[in-house]
Amino acid sequence: MENIIVAIRTYFEAGGDVLWLIAAATFVMWLVIFERFLFLLTEHKKDVAQVLVYWNSRRERQSWMAEAISERLISEVNSNLNANMAMIKTLISLLPLLGLLGTVTGMIQVFEAMNHTGGNARSMAAGVSAATIPTMSGMVATLSGVFANTFLMSRISDEQEYIKDNLSTDY
Protein backbone atom coordinates (compact mmCIF):
# COMPACT_ATOMS: atom_id res chain seq x y z
CA MET A 1 0.00 0.00 0.00
CA GLU A 2 2.84 2.35 0.82
CA ASN A 3 4.36 1.76 -2.63
CA ILE A 4 1.11 2.84 -4.26
CA ILE A 5 1.02 6.06 -2.25
CA VAL A 6 4.64 6.81 -3.17
CA ALA A 7 3.91 6.13 -6.85
CA ILE A 8 0.88 8.45 -6.81
CA ARG A 9 2.83 11.19 -5.04
CA THR A 10 5.69 10.86 -7.56
CA TYR A 11 3.21 11.02 -10.44
CA PHE A 12 1.61 14.20 -9.09
CA GLU A 13 4.99 15.81 -8.45
CA ALA A 14 6.11 15.03 -12.01
CA GLY A 15 2.84 16.31 -13.50
CA GLY A 16 2.86 19.70 -11.83
CA ASP A 17 0.19 21.71 -10.07
CA VAL A 18 -2.32 21.48 -12.92
CA LEU A 19 -2.60 17.76 -12.28
CA TRP A 20 -4.34 18.56 -8.98
CA LEU A 21 -6.98 20.54 -10.89
CA ILE A 22 -7.45 17.65 -13.30
CA ALA A 23 -7.80 15.22 -10.40
CA ALA A 24 -10.35 17.45 -8.65
CA ALA A 25 -12.40 17.95 -11.83
CA THR A 26 -12.29 14.21 -12.55
CA PHE A 27 -13.42 13.43 -9.00
CA VAL A 28 -16.36 15.84 -9.28
CA MET A 29 -17.27 14.45 -12.72
CA TRP A 30 -17.34 10.88 -11.47
CA LEU A 31 -19.22 11.89 -8.34
CA VAL A 32 -21.97 13.37 -10.52
CA ILE A 33 -21.90 10.35 -12.86
CA PHE A 34 -22.38 7.98 -9.92
CA GLU A 35 -25.20 10.19 -8.63
CA ARG A 36 -26.95 9.89 -12.00
CA PHE A 37 -26.50 6.09 -12.01
CA LEU A 38 -27.95 5.86 -8.51
CA PHE A 39 -30.80 8.16 -9.48
CA LEU A 40 -31.68 5.94 -12.45
CA LEU A 41 -31.61 2.83 -10.28
CA THR A 42 -33.63 4.22 -7.36
CA GLU A 43 -35.46 7.54 -7.44
CA HIS A 44 -36.32 7.48 -11.13
CA LYS A 45 -38.11 4.14 -10.79
CA LYS A 46 -40.19 5.61 -7.95
CA ASP A 47 -40.98 8.71 -10.01
CA VAL A 48 -42.10 6.63 -12.99
CA ALA A 49 -44.22 4.38 -10.80
CA GLN A 50 -45.97 7.40 -9.23
CA VAL A 51 -46.60 9.03 -12.60
CA LEU A 52 -47.98 5.81 -14.09
CA VAL A 53 -50.26 5.20 -11.10
CA TYR A 54 -51.57 8.75 -11.37
CA TRP A 55 -52.03 8.53 -15.13
CA ASN A 56 -53.71 5.11 -15.08
CA SER A 57 -56.09 6.20 -12.31
CA ARG A 58 -57.44 8.99 -14.52
CA ARG A 59 -60.75 8.11 -16.11
CA GLU A 60 -60.56 10.69 -18.83
CA ARG A 61 -57.55 10.60 -21.17
CA GLN A 62 -58.90 12.04 -24.40
CA SER A 63 -59.32 15.77 -23.89
CA TRP A 64 -56.99 18.67 -24.44
CA MET A 65 -56.61 18.87 -20.65
CA ALA A 66 -55.51 15.22 -20.47
CA GLU A 67 -52.93 15.87 -23.16
CA ALA A 68 -51.63 18.90 -21.25
CA ILE A 69 -51.39 16.86 -18.04
CA SER A 70 -49.56 14.10 -19.92
CA GLU A 71 -47.07 16.60 -21.35
CA ARG A 72 -46.50 18.12 -17.91
CA LEU A 73 -45.85 14.71 -16.35
CA ILE A 74 -43.47 13.76 -19.15
CA SER A 75 -41.69 17.10 -18.81
CA GLU A 76 -41.23 16.65 -15.05
CA VAL A 77 -39.81 13.15 -15.47
CA ASN A 78 -37.50 14.33 -18.28
CA SER A 79 -36.34 17.28 -16.21
CA ASN A 80 -35.39 14.97 -13.35
CA LEU A 81 -33.64 12.61 -15.76
CA ASN A 82 -31.54 15.38 -17.32
CA ALA A 83 -30.55 17.02 -14.03
CA ASN A 84 -26.76 17.38 -13.71
CA MET A 85 -26.09 16.06 -17.22
CA ALA A 86 -24.95 19.53 -18.31
CA MET A 87 -22.39 19.50 -15.48
CA ILE A 88 -21.01 16.17 -16.70
CA LYS A 89 -20.73 17.47 -20.25
CA THR A 90 -19.06 20.67 -19.04
CA LEU A 91 -16.47 18.74 -17.06
CA ILE A 92 -15.84 16.45 -20.03
CA SER A 93 -15.13 19.57 -22.11
CA LEU A 94 -13.02 21.16 -19.38
CA LEU A 95 -10.65 18.25 -18.72
CA PRO A 96 -8.74 18.37 -22.05
CA LEU A 97 -8.38 22.12 -21.62
CA LEU A 98 -6.86 21.60 -18.18
CA GLY A 99 -4.51 19.05 -19.77
CA LEU A 100 -3.54 21.66 -22.33
CA LEU A 101 -2.93 24.15 -19.53
CA GLY A 102 -0.59 21.57 -17.98
CA THR A 103 1.19 21.27 -21.31
CA VAL A 104 1.73 25.02 -21.48
CA THR A 105 2.97 25.30 -17.89
CA GLY A 106 5.29 22.32 -18.45
CA MET A 107 6.73 23.89 -21.58
CA ILE A 108 7.34 27.08 -19.63
CA GLN A 109 9.39 24.97 -17.21
CA VAL A 110 11.35 23.55 -20.15
CA PHE A 111 12.12 27.05 -21.44
CA GLU A 112 13.13 28.22 -17.97
CA ALA A 113 15.47 25.23 -17.64
CA MET A 114 16.97 25.98 -21.05
CA ASN A 115 17.49 29.59 -20.01
CA HIS A 116 19.19 28.72 -16.73
CA THR A 117 21.29 25.73 -17.80
CA GLY A 118 21.81 26.37 -21.49
CA GLY A 119 19.89 23.35 -22.73
CA ASN A 120 20.96 20.64 -20.26
CA ALA A 121 18.77 17.61 -21.03
CA ARG A 122 18.43 16.54 -17.40
CA SER A 123 17.13 19.90 -16.29
CA MET A 124 14.62 19.98 -19.14
CA ALA A 125 13.27 16.47 -18.39
CA ALA A 126 11.17 17.66 -15.43
CA GLY A 127 9.49 20.25 -17.62
CA VAL A 128 8.80 17.69 -20.34
CA SER A 129 7.17 15.41 -17.75
CA ALA A 130 5.14 18.33 -16.43
CA ALA A 131 4.06 19.00 -20.02
CA THR A 132 3.03 15.48 -21.04
CA ILE A 133 1.58 13.97 -17.87
CA PRO A 134 -1.30 16.48 -17.47
CA THR A 135 -2.16 16.16 -21.15
CA MET A 136 -2.38 12.39 -20.88
CA SER A 137 -4.29 12.58 -17.60
CA GLY A 138 -6.80 15.06 -19.00
CA MET A 139 -7.41 12.87 -22.04
CA VAL A 140 -7.80 9.67 -20.03
CA ALA A 141 -10.25 11.37 -17.67
CA THR A 142 -12.14 12.81 -20.64
CA LEU A 143 -12.42 9.45 -22.37
CA SER A 144 -13.73 7.78 -19.23
CA GLY A 145 -16.30 10.55 -18.87
CA VAL A 146 -17.32 10.31 -22.53
CA PHE A 147 -18.00 6.58 -22.19
CA ALA A 148 -20.02 7.07 -19.01
CA ASN A 149 -21.92 10.02 -20.50
CA THR A 150 -22.76 8.03 -23.64
CA PHE A 151 -24.10 5.18 -21.55
CA LEU A 152 -26.11 7.54 -19.34
CA MET A 153 -27.57 9.40 -22.33
CA SER A 154 -28.61 6.09 -23.88
CA ARG A 155 -30.36 5.04 -20.68
CA ILE A 156 -32.01 8.45 -20.33
CA SER A 157 -33.25 8.30 -23.91
CA ASP A 158 -34.72 4.84 -23.32
CA GLU A 159 -36.45 6.04 -20.16
CA GLN A 160 -37.84 9.10 -21.93
CA GLU A 161 -39.31 6.91 -24.67
CA TYR A 162 -40.77 4.54 -22.08
CA ILE A 163 -42.57 7.27 -20.17
CA LYS A 164 -43.76 8.92 -23.38
CA ASP A 165 -45.18 5.63 -24.68
CA ASN A 166 -46.97 4.89 -21.41
CA LEU A 167 -48.53 8.32 -20.97
CA SER A 168 -50.19 8.51 -24.36
CA THR A 169 -53.66 9.92 -24.65
CA ASP A 170 -56.53 7.70 -25.81
CA TYR A 171 -57.45 9.05 -29.24
mmCIF file with all atom_site columns, C-alpha atoms in Angstrom:
data_model
loop_
_atom_site.group_PDB
_atom_site.id
_atom_site.type_symbol
_atom_site.label_atom_id
_atom_site.label_alt_id
_atom_site.label_comp_id
_atom_site.label_asym_id
_atom_site.label_entity_id
_atom_site.label_seq_id
_atom_site.pdbx_PDB_ins_code
_atom_site.Cartn_x
_atom_site.Cartn_y
_atom_site.Cartn_z
_atom_site.occupancy
_atom_site.B_iso_or_equiv
_atom_site.pdbx_formal_charge
_atom_site.auth_seq_id
_atom_site.auth_comp_id
_atom_site.auth_asym_id
_atom_site.auth_atom_id
_atom_site.pdbx_PDB_model_num
ATOM 1   C CA . MET A 1 1   ? 0.000   0.000  0.000   1.00 0.00 ? 1   MET A CA 1
ATOM 2   C CA . GLU A 1 2   ? 2.843   2.350  0.824   1.00 0.00 ? 2   GLU A CA 1
ATOM 3   C CA . ASN A 1 3   ? 4.355   1.763  -2.627  1.00 0.00 ? 3   ASN A CA 1
ATOM 4   C CA . ILE A 1 4   ? 1.112   2.839  -4.263  1.00 0.00 ? 4   ILE A CA 1
ATOM 5   C CA . ILE A 1 5   ? 1.019   6.062  -2.252  1.00 0.00 ? 5   ILE A CA 1
ATOM 6   C CA . VAL A 1 6   ? 4.640   6.815  -3.171  1.00 0.00 ? 6   VAL A CA 1
ATOM 7   C CA . ALA A 1 7   ? 3.912   6.132  -6.855  1.00 0.00 ? 7   ALA A CA 1
ATOM 8   C CA . ILE A 1 8   ? 0.885   8.449  -6.810  1.00 0.00 ? 8   ILE A CA 1
ATOM 9   C CA . ARG A 1 9   ? 2.830   11.192 -5.038  1.00 0.00 ? 9   ARG A CA 1
ATOM 10  C CA . THR A 1 10  ? 5.688   10.864 -7.560  1.00 0.00 ? 10  THR A CA 1
ATOM 11  C CA . TYR A 1 11  ? 3.208   11.017 -10.444 1.00 0.00 ? 11  TYR A CA 1
ATOM 12  C CA . PHE A 1 12  ? 1.606   14.201 -9.090  1.00 0.00 ? 12  PHE A CA 1
ATOM 13  C CA . GLU A 1 13  ? 4.994   15.809 -8.448  1.00 0.00 ? 13  GLU A CA 1
ATOM 14  C CA . ALA A 1 14  ? 6.108   15.033 -12.007 1.00 0.00 ? 14  ALA A CA 1
ATOM 15  C CA . GLY A 1 15  ? 2.837   16.315 -13.497 1.00 0.00 ? 15  GLY A CA 1
ATOM 16  C CA . GLY A 1 16  ? 2.862   19.698 -11.825 1.00 0.00 ? 16  GLY A CA 1
ATOM 17  C CA . ASP A 1 17  ? 0.192   21.712 -10.073 1.00 0.00 ? 17  ASP A CA 1
ATOM 18  C CA . VAL A 1 18  ? -2.322  21.483 -12.923 1.00 0.00 ? 18  VAL A CA 1
ATOM 19  C CA . LEU A 1 19  ? -2.596  17.755 -12.279 1.00 0.00 ? 19  LEU A CA 1
ATOM 20  C CA . TRP A 1 20  ? -4.338  18.564 -8.979  1.00 0.00 ? 20  TRP A CA 1
ATOM 21  C CA . LEU A 1 21  ? -6.978  20.540 -10.886 1.00 0.00 ? 21  LEU A CA 1
ATOM 22  C CA . ILE A 1 22  ? -7.449  17.648 -13.298 1.00 0.00 ? 22  ILE A CA 1
ATOM 23  C CA . ALA A 1 23  ? -7.795  15.221 -10.398 1.00 0.00 ? 23  ALA A CA 1
ATOM 24  C CA . ALA A 1 24  ? -10.353 17.446 -8.649  1.00 0.00 ? 24  ALA A CA 1
ATOM 25  C CA . ALA A 1 25  ? -12.400 17.947 -11.832 1.00 0.00 ? 25  ALA A CA 1
ATOM 26  C CA . THR A 1 26  ? -12.293 14.207 -12.547 1.00 0.00 ? 26  THR A CA 1
ATOM 27  C CA . PHE A 1 27  ? -13.420 13.434 -8.995  1.00 0.00 ? 27  PHE A CA 1
ATOM 28  C CA . VAL A 1 28  ? -16.363 15.838 -9.279  1.00 0.00 ? 28  VAL A CA 1
ATOM 29  C CA . MET A 1 29  ? -17.269 14.454 -12.722 1.00 0.00 ? 29  MET A CA 1
ATOM 30  C CA . TRP A 1 30  ? -17.338 10.876 -11.473 1.00 0.00 ? 30  TRP A CA 1
ATOM 31  C CA . LEU A 1 31  ? -19.223 11.886 -8.337  1.00 0.00 ? 31  LEU A CA 1
ATOM 32  C CA . VAL A 1 32  ? -21.967 13.368 -10.515 1.00 0.00 ? 32  VAL A CA 1
ATOM 33  C CA . ILE A 1 33  ? -21.895 10.350 -12.858 1.00 0.00 ? 33  ILE A CA 1
ATOM 34  C CA . PHE A 1 34  ? -22.385 7.982  -9.922  1.00 0.00 ? 34  PHE A CA 1
ATOM 35  C CA . GLU A 1 35  ? -25.203 10.193 -8.628  1.00 0.00 ? 35  GLU A CA 1
ATOM 36  C CA . ARG A 1 36  ? -26.947 9.893  -12.000 1.00 0.00 ? 36  ARG A CA 1
ATOM 37  C CA . PHE A 1 37  ? -26.500 6.095  -12.011 1.00 0.00 ? 37  PHE A CA 1
ATOM 38  C CA . LEU A 1 38  ? -27.945 5.858  -8.512  1.00 0.00 ? 38  LEU A CA 1
ATOM 39  C CA . PHE A 1 39  ? -30.803 8.157  -9.484  1.00 0.00 ? 39  PHE A CA 1
ATOM 40  C CA . LEU A 1 40  ? -31.676 5.939  -12.450 1.00 0.00 ? 40  LEU A CA 1
ATOM 41  C CA . LEU A 1 41  ? -31.611 2.827  -10.278 1.00 0.00 ? 41  LEU A CA 1
ATOM 42  C CA . THR A 1 42  ? -33.633 4.217  -7.363  1.00 0.00 ? 42  THR A CA 1
ATOM 43  C CA . GLU A 1 43  ? -35.464 7.542  -7.437  1.00 0.00 ? 43  GLU A CA 1
ATOM 44  C CA . HIS A 1 44  ? -36.323 7.478  -11.129 1.00 0.00 ? 44  HIS A CA 1
ATOM 45  C CA . LYS A 1 45  ? -38.114 4.140  -10.789 1.00 0.00 ? 45  LYS A CA 1
ATOM 46  C CA . LYS A 1 46  ? -40.195 5.605  -7.954  1.00 0.00 ? 46  LYS A CA 1
ATOM 47  C CA . ASP A 1 47  ? -40.984 8.712  -10.015 1.00 0.00 ? 47  ASP A CA 1
ATOM 48  C CA . VAL A 1 48  ? -42.105 6.630  -12.994 1.00 0.00 ? 48  VAL A CA 1
ATOM 49  C CA . ALA A 1 49  ? -44.224 4.380  -10.796 1.00 0.00 ? 49  ALA A CA 1
ATOM 50  C CA . GLN A 1 50  ? -45.969 7.395  -9.231  1.00 0.00 ? 50  GLN A CA 1
ATOM 51  C CA . VAL A 1 51  ? -46.595 9.025  -12.603 1.00 0.00 ? 51  VAL A CA 1
ATOM 52  C CA . LEU A 1 52  ? -47.979 5.809  -14.094 1.00 0.00 ? 52  LEU A CA 1
ATOM 53  C CA . VAL A 1 53  ? -50.258 5.195  -11.098 1.00 0.00 ? 53  VAL A CA 1
ATOM 54  C CA . TYR A 1 54  ? -51.575 8.752  -11.367 1.00 0.00 ? 54  TYR A CA 1
ATOM 55  C CA . TRP A 1 55  ? -52.035 8.534  -15.131 1.00 0.00 ? 55  TRP A CA 1
ATOM 56  C CA . ASN A 1 56  ? -53.712 5.110  -15.076 1.00 0.00 ? 56  ASN A CA 1
ATOM 57  C CA . SER A 1 57  ? -56.086 6.201  -12.307 1.00 0.00 ? 57  SER A CA 1
ATOM 58  C CA . ARG A 1 58  ? -57.442 8.991  -14.524 1.00 0.00 ? 58  ARG A CA 1
ATOM 59  C CA . ARG A 1 59  ? -60.755 8.113  -16.107 1.00 0.00 ? 59  ARG A CA 1
ATOM 60  C CA . GLU A 1 60  ? -60.562 10.693 -18.829 1.00 0.00 ? 60  GLU A CA 1
ATOM 61  C CA . ARG A 1 61  ? -57.548 10.601 -21.169 1.00 0.00 ? 61  ARG A CA 1
ATOM 62  C CA . GLN A 1 62  ? -58.896 12.042 -24.398 1.00 0.00 ? 62  GLN A CA 1
ATOM 63  C CA . SER A 1 63  ? -59.319 15.773 -23.889 1.00 0.00 ? 63  SER A CA 1
ATOM 64  C CA . TRP A 1 64  ? -56.987 18.667 -24.442 1.00 0.00 ? 64  TRP A CA 1
ATOM 65  C CA . MET A 1 65  ? -56.610 18.869 -20.646 1.00 0.00 ? 65  MET A CA 1
ATOM 66  C CA . ALA A 1 66  ? -55.511 15.215 -20.466 1.00 0.00 ? 66  ALA A CA 1
ATOM 67  C CA . GLU A 1 67  ? -52.929 15.871 -23.162 1.00 0.00 ? 67  GLU A CA 1
ATOM 68  C CA . ALA A 1 68  ? -51.629 18.900 -21.255 1.00 0.00 ? 68  ALA A CA 1
ATOM 69  C CA . ILE A 1 69  ? -51.389 16.857 -18.045 1.00 0.00 ? 69  ILE A CA 1
ATOM 70  C CA . SER A 1 70  ? -49.556 14.099 -19.917 1.00 0.00 ? 70  SER A CA 1
ATOM 71  C CA . GLU A 1 71  ? -47.072 16.601 -21.347 1.00 0.00 ? 71  GLU A CA 1
ATOM 72  C CA . ARG A 1 72  ? -46.499 18.124 -17.906 1.00 0.00 ? 72  ARG A CA 1
ATOM 73  C CA . LEU A 1 73  ? -45.845 14.713 -16.346 1.00 0.00 ? 73  LEU A CA 1
ATOM 74  C CA . ILE A 1 74  ? -43.467 13.755 -19.153 1.00 0.00 ? 74  ILE A CA 1
ATOM 75  C CA . SER A 1 75  ? -41.692 17.097 -18.808 1.00 0.00 ? 75  SER A CA 1
ATOM 76  C CA . GLU A 1 76  ? -41.234 16.650 -15.051 1.00 0.00 ? 76  GLU A CA 1
ATOM 77  C CA . VAL A 1 77  ? -39.807 13.150 -15.474 1.00 0.00 ? 77  VAL A CA 1
ATOM 78  C CA . ASN A 1 78  ? -37.504 14.330 -18.284 1.00 0.00 ? 78  ASN A CA 1
ATOM 79  C CA . SER A 1 79  ? -36.339 17.278 -16.207 1.00 0.00 ? 79  SER A CA 1
ATOM 80  C CA . ASN A 1 80  ? -35.394 14.971 -13.347 1.00 0.00 ? 80  ASN A CA 1
ATOM 81  C CA . LEU A 1 81  ? -33.645 12.612 -15.764 1.00 0.00 ? 81  LEU A CA 1
ATOM 82  C CA . ASN A 1 82  ? -31.544 15.376 -17.316 1.00 0.00 ? 82  ASN A CA 1
ATOM 83  C CA . ALA A 1 83  ? -30.547 17.018 -14.031 1.00 0.00 ? 83  ALA A CA 1
ATOM 84  C CA . ASN A 1 84  ? -26.759 17.376 -13.713 1.00 0.00 ? 84  ASN A CA 1
ATOM 85  C CA . MET A 1 85  ? -26.089 16.062 -17.221 1.00 0.00 ? 85  MET A CA 1
ATOM 86  C CA . ALA A 1 86  ? -24.949 19.526 -18.305 1.00 0.00 ? 86  ALA A CA 1
ATOM 87  C CA . MET A 1 87  ? -22.386 19.503 -15.485 1.00 0.00 ? 87  MET A CA 1
ATOM 88  C CA . ILE A 1 88  ? -21.007 16.170 -16.697 1.00 0.00 ? 88  ILE A CA 1
ATOM 89  C CA . LYS A 1 89  ? -20.729 17.475 -20.253 1.00 0.00 ? 89  LYS A CA 1
ATOM 90  C CA . THR A 1 90  ? -19.063 20.672 -19.043 1.00 0.00 ? 90  THR A CA 1
ATOM 91  C CA . LEU A 1 91  ? -16.470 18.745 -17.055 1.00 0.00 ? 91  LEU A CA 1
ATOM 92  C CA . ILE A 1 92  ? -15.843 16.453 -20.034 1.00 0.00 ? 92  ILE A CA 1
ATOM 93  C CA . SER A 1 93  ? -15.131 19.567 -22.108 1.00 0.00 ? 93  SER A CA 1
ATOM 94  C CA . LEU A 1 94  ? -13.016 21.159 -19.381 1.00 0.00 ? 94  LEU A CA 1
ATOM 95  C CA . LEU A 1 95  ? -10.651 18.246 -18.724 1.00 0.00 ? 95  LEU A CA 1
ATOM 96  C CA . PRO A 1 96  ? -8.741  18.366 -22.050 1.00 0.00 ? 96  PRO A CA 1
ATOM 97  C CA . LEU A 1 97  ? -8.383  22.118 -21.617 1.00 0.00 ? 97  LEU A CA 1
ATOM 98  C CA . LEU A 1 98  ? -6.863  21.598 -18.181 1.00 0.00 ? 98  LEU A CA 1
ATOM 99  C CA . GLY A 1 99  ? -4.508  19.051 -19.769 1.00 0.00 ? 99  GLY A CA 1
ATOM 100 C CA . LEU A 1 100 ? -3.544  21.665 -22.328 1.00 0.00 ? 100 LEU A CA 1
ATOM 101 C CA . LEU A 1 101 ? -2.931  24.148 -19.526 1.00 0.00 ? 101 LEU A CA 1
ATOM 102 C CA . GLY A 1 102 ? -0.593  21.568 -17.981 1.00 0.00 ? 102 GLY A CA 1
ATOM 103 C CA . THR A 1 103 ? 1.192   21.269 -21.313 1.00 0.00 ? 103 THR A CA 1
ATOM 104 C CA . VAL A 1 104 ? 1.726   25.019 -21.477 1.00 0.00 ? 104 VAL A CA 1
ATOM 105 C CA . THR A 1 105 ? 2.968   25.295 -17.890 1.00 0.00 ? 105 THR A CA 1
ATOM 106 C CA . GLY A 1 106 ? 5.293   22.316 -18.451 1.00 0.00 ? 106 GLY A CA 1
ATOM 107 C CA . MET A 1 107 ? 6.727   23.894 -21.579 1.00 0.00 ? 107 MET A CA 1
ATOM 108 C CA . ILE A 1 108 ? 7.336   27.079 -19.627 1.00 0.00 ? 108 ILE A CA 1
ATOM 109 C CA . GLN A 1 109 ? 9.391   24.971 -17.206 1.00 0.00 ? 109 GLN A CA 1
ATOM 110 C CA . VAL A 1 110 ? 11.349  23.554 -20.149 1.00 0.00 ? 110 VAL A CA 1
ATOM 111 C CA . PHE A 1 111 ? 12.124  27.049 -21.439 1.00 0.00 ? 111 PHE A CA 1
ATOM 112 C CA . GLU A 1 112 ? 13.135  28.215 -17.967 1.00 0.00 ? 112 GLU A CA 1
ATOM 113 C CA . ALA A 1 113 ? 15.470  25.230 -17.640 1.00 0.00 ? 113 ALA A CA 1
ATOM 114 C CA . MET A 1 114 ? 16.968  25.981 -21.048 1.00 0.00 ? 114 MET A CA 1
ATOM 115 C CA . ASN A 1 115 ? 17.487  29.586 -20.009 1.00 0.00 ? 115 ASN A CA 1
ATOM 116 C CA . HIS A 1 116 ? 19.191  28.725 -16.726 1.00 0.00 ? 116 HIS A CA 1
ATOM 117 C CA . THR A 1 117 ? 21.286  25.733 -17.800 1.00 0.00 ? 117 THR A CA 1
ATOM 118 C CA . GLY A 1 118 ? 21.813  26.371 -21.487 1.00 0.00 ? 118 GLY A CA 1
ATOM 119 C CA . GLY A 1 119 ? 19.888  23.351 -22.730 1.00 0.00 ? 119 GLY A CA 1
ATOM 120 C CA . ASN A 1 120 ? 20.959  20.645 -20.262 1.00 0.00 ? 120 ASN A CA 1
ATOM 121 C CA . ALA A 1 121 ? 18.769  17.611 -21.033 1.00 0.00 ? 121 ALA A CA 1
ATOM 122 C CA . ARG A 1 122 ? 18.428  16.539 -17.395 1.00 0.00 ? 122 ARG A CA 1
ATOM 123 C CA . SER A 1 123 ? 17.127  19.896 -16.290 1.00 0.00 ? 123 SER A CA 1
ATOM 124 C CA . MET A 1 124 ? 14.622  19.978 -19.142 1.00 0.00 ? 124 MET A CA 1
ATOM 125 C CA . ALA A 1 125 ? 13.273  16.471 -18.388 1.00 0.00 ? 125 ALA A CA 1
ATOM 126 C CA . ALA A 1 126 ? 11.166  17.656 -15.434 1.00 0.00 ? 126 ALA A CA 1
ATOM 127 C CA . GLY A 1 127 ? 9.495   20.255 -17.622 1.00 0.00 ? 127 GLY A CA 1
ATOM 128 C CA . VAL A 1 128 ? 8.795   17.686 -20.341 1.00 0.00 ? 128 VAL A CA 1
ATOM 129 C CA . SER A 1 129 ? 7.167   15.413 -17.745 1.00 0.00 ? 129 SER A CA 1
ATOM 130 C CA . ALA A 1 130 ? 5.141   18.329 -16.431 1.00 0.00 ? 130 ALA A CA 1
ATOM 131 C CA . ALA A 1 131 ? 4.060   19.004 -20.017 1.00 0.00 ? 131 ALA A CA 1
ATOM 132 C CA . THR A 1 132 ? 3.026   15.483 -21.039 1.00 0.00 ? 132 THR A CA 1
ATOM 133 C CA . ILE A 1 133 ? 1.575   13.966 -17.865 1.00 0.00 ? 133 ILE A CA 1
ATOM 134 C CA . PRO A 1 134 ? -1.299  16.482 -17.469 1.00 0.00 ? 134 PRO A CA 1
ATOM 135 C CA . THR A 1 135 ? -2.164  16.157 -21.154 1.00 0.00 ? 135 THR A CA 1
ATOM 136 C CA . MET A 1 136 ? -2.380  12.394 -20.880 1.00 0.00 ? 136 MET A CA 1
ATOM 137 C CA . SER A 1 137 ? -4.291  12.581 -17.601 1.00 0.00 ? 137 SER A CA 1
ATOM 138 C CA . GLY A 1 138 ? -6.801  15.062 -19.004 1.00 0.00 ? 138 GLY A CA 1
ATOM 139 C CA . MET A 1 139 ? -7.407  12.871 -22.041 1.00 0.00 ? 139 MET A CA 1
ATOM 140 C CA . VAL A 1 140 ? -7.804  9.665  -20.029 1.00 0.00 ? 140 VAL A CA 1
ATOM 141 C CA . ALA A 1 141 ? -10.252 11.370 -17.674 1.00 0.00 ? 141 ALA A CA 1
ATOM 142 C CA . THR A 1 142 ? -12.140 12.811 -20.638 1.00 0.00 ? 142 THR A CA 1
ATOM 143 C CA . LEU A 1 143 ? -12.419 9.451  -22.366 1.00 0.00 ? 143 LEU A CA 1
ATOM 144 C CA . SER A 1 144 ? -13.727 7.777  -19.232 1.00 0.00 ? 144 SER A CA 1
ATOM 145 C CA . GLY A 1 145 ? -16.297 10.552 -18.871 1.00 0.00 ? 145 GLY A CA 1
ATOM 146 C CA . VAL A 1 146 ? -17.323 10.307 -22.533 1.00 0.00 ? 146 VAL A CA 1
ATOM 147 C CA . PHE A 1 147 ? -18.002 6.579  -22.192 1.00 0.00 ? 147 PHE A CA 1
ATOM 148 C CA . ALA A 1 148 ? -20.016 7.071  -19.010 1.00 0.00 ? 148 ALA A CA 1
ATOM 149 C CA . ASN A 1 149 ? -21.918 10.020 -20.500 1.00 0.00 ? 149 ASN A CA 1
ATOM 150 C CA . THR A 1 150 ? -22.764 8.033  -23.645 1.00 0.00 ? 150 THR A CA 1
ATOM 151 C CA . PHE A 1 151 ? -24.096 5.175  -21.550 1.00 0.00 ? 151 PHE A CA 1
ATOM 152 C CA . LEU A 1 152 ? -26.108 7.541  -19.341 1.00 0.00 ? 152 LEU A CA 1
ATOM 153 C CA . MET A 1 153 ? -27.568 9.401  -22.330 1.00 0.00 ? 153 MET A CA 1
ATOM 154 C CA . SER A 1 154 ? -28.615 6.094  -23.883 1.00 0.00 ? 154 SER A CA 1
ATOM 155 C CA . ARG A 1 155 ? -30.364 5.040  -20.678 1.00 0.00 ? 155 ARG A CA 1
ATOM 156 C CA . ILE A 1 156 ? -32.007 8.453  -20.325 1.00 0.00 ? 156 ILE A CA 1
ATOM 157 C CA . SER A 1 157 ? -33.247 8.299  -23.912 1.00 0.00 ? 157 SER A CA 1
ATOM 158 C CA . ASP A 1 158 ? -34.723 4.836  -23.316 1.00 0.00 ? 158 ASP A CA 1
ATOM 159 C CA . GLU A 1 159 ? -36.450 6.042  -20.157 1.00 0.00 ? 159 GLU A CA 1
ATOM 160 C CA . GLN A 1 160 ? -37.843 9.099  -21.934 1.00 0.00 ? 160 GLN A CA 1
ATOM 161 C CA . GLU A 1 161 ? -39.309 6.907  -24.671 1.00 0.00 ? 161 GLU A CA 1
ATOM 162 C CA . TYR A 1 162 ? -40.774 4.540  -22.083 1.00 0.00 ? 162 TYR A CA 1
ATOM 163 C CA . ILE A 1 163 ? -42.572 7.270  -20.171 1.00 0.00 ? 163 ILE A CA 1
ATOM 164 C CA . LYS A 1 164 ? -43.756 8.922  -23.384 1.00 0.00 ? 164 LYS A CA 1
ATOM 165 C CA . ASP A 1 165 ? -45.183 5.633  -24.680 1.00 0.00 ? 165 ASP A CA 1
ATOM 166 C CA . ASN A 1 166 ? -46.971 4.887  -21.408 1.00 0.00 ? 166 ASN A CA 1
ATOM 167 C CA . LEU A 1 167 ? -48.529 8.321  -20.975 1.00 0.00 ? 167 LEU A CA 1
ATOM 168 C CA . SER A 1 168 ? -50.190 8.512  -24.358 1.00 0.00 ? 168 SER A CA 1
ATOM 169 C CA . THR A 1 169 ? -53.661 9.919  -24.652 1.00 0.00 ? 169 THR A CA 1
ATOM 170 C CA . ASP A 1 170 ? -56.531 7.699  -25.813 1.00 0.00 ? 170 ASP A CA 1
ATOM 171 C CA . TYR A 1 171 ? -57.446 9.055  -29.239 1.00 0.00 ? 171 TYR A CA 1
#
